mmCIF file of N, CA and C in Angstrom:
data_model
loop_
_atom_site.group_PDB
_atom_site.id
_atom_site.type_symbol
_atom_site.label_atom_id
_atom_site.label_comp_id
_atom_site.label_asym_id
_atom_site.label_seq_id
_atom_site.Cartn_x
_atom_site.Cartn_y
_atom_site.Cartn_z
ATOM 1 N N ASP A 1 0.821 -1.205 0.000
ATOM 2 C CA ASP A 1 0.000 0.000 0.000
ATOM 3 C C ASP A 1 0.863 1.267 0.000
ATOM 4 N N ASP A 2 1.959 1.243 0.803
ATOM 5 C CA ASP A 2 2.843 2.413 0.825
ATOM 6 C C ASP A 2 3.417 2.693 -0.558
ATOM 7 N N ILE A 3 3.815 1.641 -1.245
ATOM 8 C CA ILE A 3 4.410 1.817 -2.575
ATOM 9 C C ILE A 3 3.381 2.384 -3.545
ATOM 10 N N ARG A 4 2.185 1.896 -3.498
ATOM 11 C CA ARG A 4 1.120 2.409 -4.360
ATOM 12 C C ARG A 4 0.844 3.877 -4.013
ATOM 13 N N LYS A 5 0.800 4.178 -2.706
ATOM 14 C CA LYS A 5 0.526 5.544 -2.250
ATOM 15 C C LYS A 5 1.566 6.528 -2.792
ATOM 16 N N HIS A 6 2.814 6.058 -2.954
ATOM 17 C CA HIS A 6 3.894 6.915 -3.459
ATOM 18 C C HIS A 6 4.095 6.748 -4.960
ATOM 19 N N ALA A 7 3.055 6.339 -5.663
ATOM 20 C CA ALA A 7 3.061 6.205 -7.127
ATOM 21 C C ALA A 7 4.174 5.275 -7.607
ATOM 22 N N PHE A 8 4.435 4.224 -6.835
ATOM 23 C CA PHE A 8 5.407 3.195 -7.172
ATOM 24 C C PHE A 8 6.835 3.717 -7.286
ATOM 25 N N VAL A 9 7.105 4.842 -6.639
ATOM 26 C CA VAL A 9 8.469 5.370 -6.577
ATOM 27 C C VAL A 9 9.185 4.622 -5.460
ATOM 28 N N LEU A 10 10.355 4.063 -5.776
ATOM 29 C CA LEU A 10 11.054 3.209 -4.819
ATOM 30 C C LEU A 10 12.248 3.887 -4.150
ATOM 31 N N THR A 11 12.257 5.191 -4.100
ATOM 32 C CA THR A 11 13.314 5.914 -3.418
ATOM 33 C C THR A 11 13.284 5.551 -1.936
ATOM 34 N N PRO A 12 14.401 5.027 -1.386
ATOM 35 C CA PRO A 12 14.386 4.548 -0.003
ATOM 36 C C PRO A 12 13.950 5.594 1.022
ATOM 37 N N GLY A 13 14.276 6.838 0.792
ATOM 38 C CA GLY A 13 13.935 7.885 1.747
ATOM 39 C C GLY A 13 12.444 8.014 2.010
ATOM 40 N N ARG A 14 11.653 7.561 1.095
ATOM 41 C CA ARG A 14 10.199 7.627 1.277
ATOM 42 C C ARG A 14 9.702 6.591 2.273
ATOM 43 N N TYR A 15 10.491 5.559 2.523
ATOM 44 C CA TYR A 15 10.013 4.436 3.317
ATOM 45 C C TYR A 15 10.781 4.214 4.619
ATOM 46 N N VAL A 16 11.948 4.798 4.729
ATOM 47 C CA VAL A 16 12.741 4.644 5.957
ATOM 48 C C VAL A 16 13.181 6.012 6.440
ATOM 49 N N GLY A 17 13.398 6.133 7.715
ATOM 50 C CA GLY A 17 13.840 7.403 8.280
ATOM 51 C C GLY A 17 15.360 7.488 8.327
ATOM 52 N N ALA A 18 15.850 8.638 8.673
ATOM 53 C CA ALA A 18 17.287 8.838 8.830
ATOM 54 C C ALA A 18 17.697 8.397 10.231
ATOM 55 N N ALA A 19 18.900 7.873 10.325
ATOM 56 C CA ALA A 19 19.406 7.428 11.623
ATOM 57 C C ALA A 19 19.660 8.634 12.523
ATOM 58 N N GLU A 20 19.385 8.460 13.788
ATOM 59 C CA GLU A 20 19.662 9.515 14.758
ATOM 60 C C GLU A 20 21.169 9.689 14.892
ATOM 61 N N ARG A 21 21.613 10.934 14.975
ATOM 62 C CA ARG A 21 23.030 11.216 15.159
ATOM 63 C C ARG A 21 23.264 11.602 16.606
ATOM 64 N N GLU A 22 24.334 11.065 17.158
ATOM 65 C CA GLU A 22 24.687 11.421 18.519
ATOM 66 C C GLU A 22 25.525 12.691 18.499
ATOM 67 N N ASP A 23 25.251 13.573 19.427
ATOM 68 C CA ASP A 23 26.038 14.792 19.573
ATOM 69 C C ASP A 23 27.279 14.439 20.376
ATOM 70 N N ASP A 24 28.451 14.674 19.781
ATOM 71 C CA ASP A 24 29.681 14.332 20.484
ATOM 72 C C ASP A 24 30.120 15.431 21.446
ATOM 73 N N GLY A 25 29.395 16.533 21.465
ATOM 74 C CA GLY A 25 29.687 17.610 22.399
ATOM 75 C C GLY A 25 30.804 18.538 21.954
ATOM 76 N N GLU A 26 31.457 18.221 20.838
ATOM 77 C CA GLU A 26 32.541 19.064 20.350
ATOM 78 C C GLU A 26 31.946 20.180 19.500
ATOM 79 N N PRO A 27 32.236 21.440 19.850
ATOM 80 C CA PRO A 27 31.698 22.558 19.064
ATOM 81 C C PRO A 27 32.141 22.465 17.599
ATOM 82 N N PHE A 28 31.263 22.900 16.702
ATOM 83 C CA PHE A 28 31.500 22.784 15.266
ATOM 84 C C PHE A 28 32.824 23.405 14.844
ATOM 85 N N GLU A 29 33.077 24.651 15.247
ATOM 86 C CA GLU A 29 34.305 25.338 14.826
ATOM 87 C C GLU A 29 35.543 24.587 15.300
ATOM 88 N N GLU A 30 35.497 24.102 16.516
ATOM 89 C CA GLU A 30 36.622 23.355 17.075
ATOM 90 C C GLU A 30 36.847 22.054 16.294
ATOM 91 N N LYS A 31 35.757 21.385 15.997
ATOM 92 C CA LYS A 31 35.841 20.130 15.251
ATOM 93 C C LYS A 31 36.406 20.373 13.856
ATOM 94 N N MET A 32 35.945 21.428 13.193
ATOM 95 C CA MET A 32 36.439 21.730 11.848
ATOM 96 C C MET A 32 37.927 22.072 11.876
ATOM 97 N N ARG A 33 38.372 22.817 12.886
ATOM 98 C CA ARG A 33 39.803 23.127 13.004
ATOM 99 C C ARG A 33 40.610 21.840 13.165
ATOM 100 N N ARG A 34 40.131 20.960 14.029
ATOM 101 C CA ARG A 34 40.823 19.698 14.282
ATOM 102 C C ARG A 34 40.861 18.841 13.016
ATOM 103 N N LEU A 35 39.730 18.734 12.350
ATOM 104 C CA LEU A 35 39.660 17.888 11.162
ATOM 105 C C LEU A 35 40.465 18.451 9.993
ATOM 106 N N THR A 36 40.458 19.772 9.812
ATOM 107 C CA THR A 36 41.242 20.347 8.715
ATOM 108 C C THR A 36 42.737 20.224 9.000
ATOM 109 N N THR A 37 43.128 20.318 10.263
ATOM 110 C CA THR A 37 44.529 20.098 10.628
ATOM 111 C C THR A 37 44.924 18.659 10.324
ATOM 112 N N GLU A 38 44.060 17.735 10.699
ATOM 113 C CA GLU A 38 44.314 16.317 10.430
ATOM 114 C C GLU A 38 44.395 16.055 8.927
ATOM 115 N N LEU A 39 43.514 16.662 8.158
ATOM 116 C CA LEU A 39 43.525 16.498 6.705
ATOM 117 C C LEU A 39 44.802 17.067 6.103
ATOM 118 N N ARG A 40 45.221 18.234 6.588
ATOM 119 C CA ARG A 40 46.454 18.858 6.100
ATOM 120 C C ARG A 40 47.638 17.921 6.348
ATOM 121 N N GLU A 41 47.692 17.311 7.535
ATOM 122 C CA GLU A 41 48.766 16.369 7.860
ATOM 123 C C GLU A 41 48.726 15.155 6.932
ATOM 124 N N CYS A 42 47.539 14.696 6.606
ATOM 125 C CA CYS A 42 47.399 13.567 5.672
ATOM 126 C C CYS A 42 47.899 13.942 4.283
ATOM 127 N N PHE A 43 47.612 15.169 3.843
ATOM 128 C CA PHE A 43 48.094 15.627 2.541
ATOM 129 C C PHE A 43 49.619 15.682 2.516
ATOM 130 N N VAL A 44 50.231 16.164 3.591
ATOM 131 C CA VAL A 44 51.691 16.235 3.671
ATOM 132 C C VAL A 44 52.276 14.827 3.574
ATOM 133 N N GLU A 45 51.714 13.899 4.326
ATOM 134 C CA GLU A 45 52.171 12.510 4.284
ATOM 135 C C GLU A 45 51.980 11.917 2.887
ATOM 136 N N SER A 46 50.860 12.214 2.261
ATOM 137 C CA SER A 46 50.586 11.724 0.914
ATOM 138 C C SER A 46 51.635 12.229 -0.075
ATOM 139 N N ASP A 47 51.973 13.510 0.021
ATOM 140 C CA ASP A 47 52.990 14.084 -0.864
ATOM 141 C C ASP A 47 54.341 13.408 -0.647
ATOM 142 N N ARG A 48 54.697 13.174 0.609
ATOM 143 C CA ARG A 48 55.968 12.536 0.943
ATOM 144 C C ARG A 48 56.018 11.115 0.359
ATOM 145 N N LEU A 49 54.932 10.388 0.517
ATOM 146 C CA LEU A 49 54.885 9.021 0.000
ATOM 147 C C LEU A 49 54.903 8.987 -1.524
ATOM 148 N N GLU A 50 54.251 9.957 -2.150
ATOM 149 C CA GLU A 50 54.248 10.019 -3.610
ATOM 150 C C GLU A 50 55.662 10.168 -4.149
ATOM 151 N N VAL A 51 56.452 11.030 -3.517
ATOM 152 C CA VAL A 51 57.837 11.242 -3.946
ATOM 153 C C VAL A 51 58.631 9.941 -3.817
ATOM 154 N N ARG A 52 58.458 9.246 -2.703
ATOM 155 C CA ARG A 52 59.185 7.983 -2.484
ATOM 156 C C ARG A 52 58.770 6.913 -3.494
ATOM 157 N N ILE A 53 57.478 6.815 -3.741
ATOM 158 C CA ILE A 53 56.987 5.807 -4.685
ATOM 159 C C ILE A 53 57.519 6.084 -6.088
ATOM 160 N N LYS A 54 57.476 7.355 -6.503
ATOM 161 C CA LYS A 54 57.995 7.705 -7.831
ATOM 162 C C LYS A 54 59.479 7.386 -7.937
ATOM 163 N N ALA A 55 60.236 7.693 -6.879
ATOM 164 C CA ALA A 55 61.673 7.408 -6.886
ATOM 165 C C ALA A 55 61.915 5.903 -6.981
ATOM 166 N N ASN A 56 61.148 5.126 -6.251
ATOM 167 C CA ASN A 56 61.296 3.666 -6.304
ATOM 168 C C ASN A 56 60.961 3.126 -7.693
ATOM 169 N N LEU A 57 59.899 3.634 -8.291
ATOM 170 C CA LEU A 57 59.529 3.189 -9.634
ATOM 171 C C LEU A 57 60.590 3.581 -10.657
ATOM 172 N N GLU A 58 61.116 4.802 -10.531
ATOM 173 C CA GLU A 58 62.170 5.241 -11.446
ATOM 174 C C GLU A 58 63.400 4.359 -11.292
ATOM 175 N N GLY A 59 63.697 3.959 -10.042
ATOM 176 C CA GLY A 59 64.824 3.059 -9.797
ATOM 177 C C GLY A 59 64.644 1.708 -10.464
ATOM 178 N N LEU A 60 63.413 1.331 -10.692
ATOM 179 C CA LEU A 60 63.110 0.068 -11.369
ATOM 180 C C LEU A 60 62.953 0.247 -12.879
ATOM 181 N N GLY A 61 63.121 1.496 -13.346
ATOM 182 C CA GLY A 61 63.029 1.760 -14.775
ATOM 183 C C GLY A 61 61.652 2.160 -15.262
ATOM 184 N N TYR A 62 60.779 2.524 -14.339
ATOM 185 C CA TYR A 62 59.418 2.935 -14.714
ATOM 186 C C TYR A 62 59.216 4.403 -14.351
ATOM 187 N N ASP A 63 59.299 5.257 -15.366
ATOM 188 C CA ASP A 63 59.106 6.687 -15.118
ATOM 189 C C ASP A 63 57.628 7.035 -15.185
ATOM 190 N N LEU A 64 57.206 7.925 -14.328
ATOM 191 C CA LEU A 64 55.824 8.415 -14.352
ATOM 192 C C LEU A 64 55.790 9.798 -14.945
#
């Protein structure tokens, strides 16, 4: 009956609700600062690893 009521549209959002999110108590601005710092550190590590991988591949005769 629900499917008929929604004109046979099978979009899941019409039939199920969204999960409740728990508030972790960390203020938004603080969380964003922490997460962007963490992301920046990941980018630095990624760049460092990229250089090493390229050097290793070049050492094996595979230039990128």
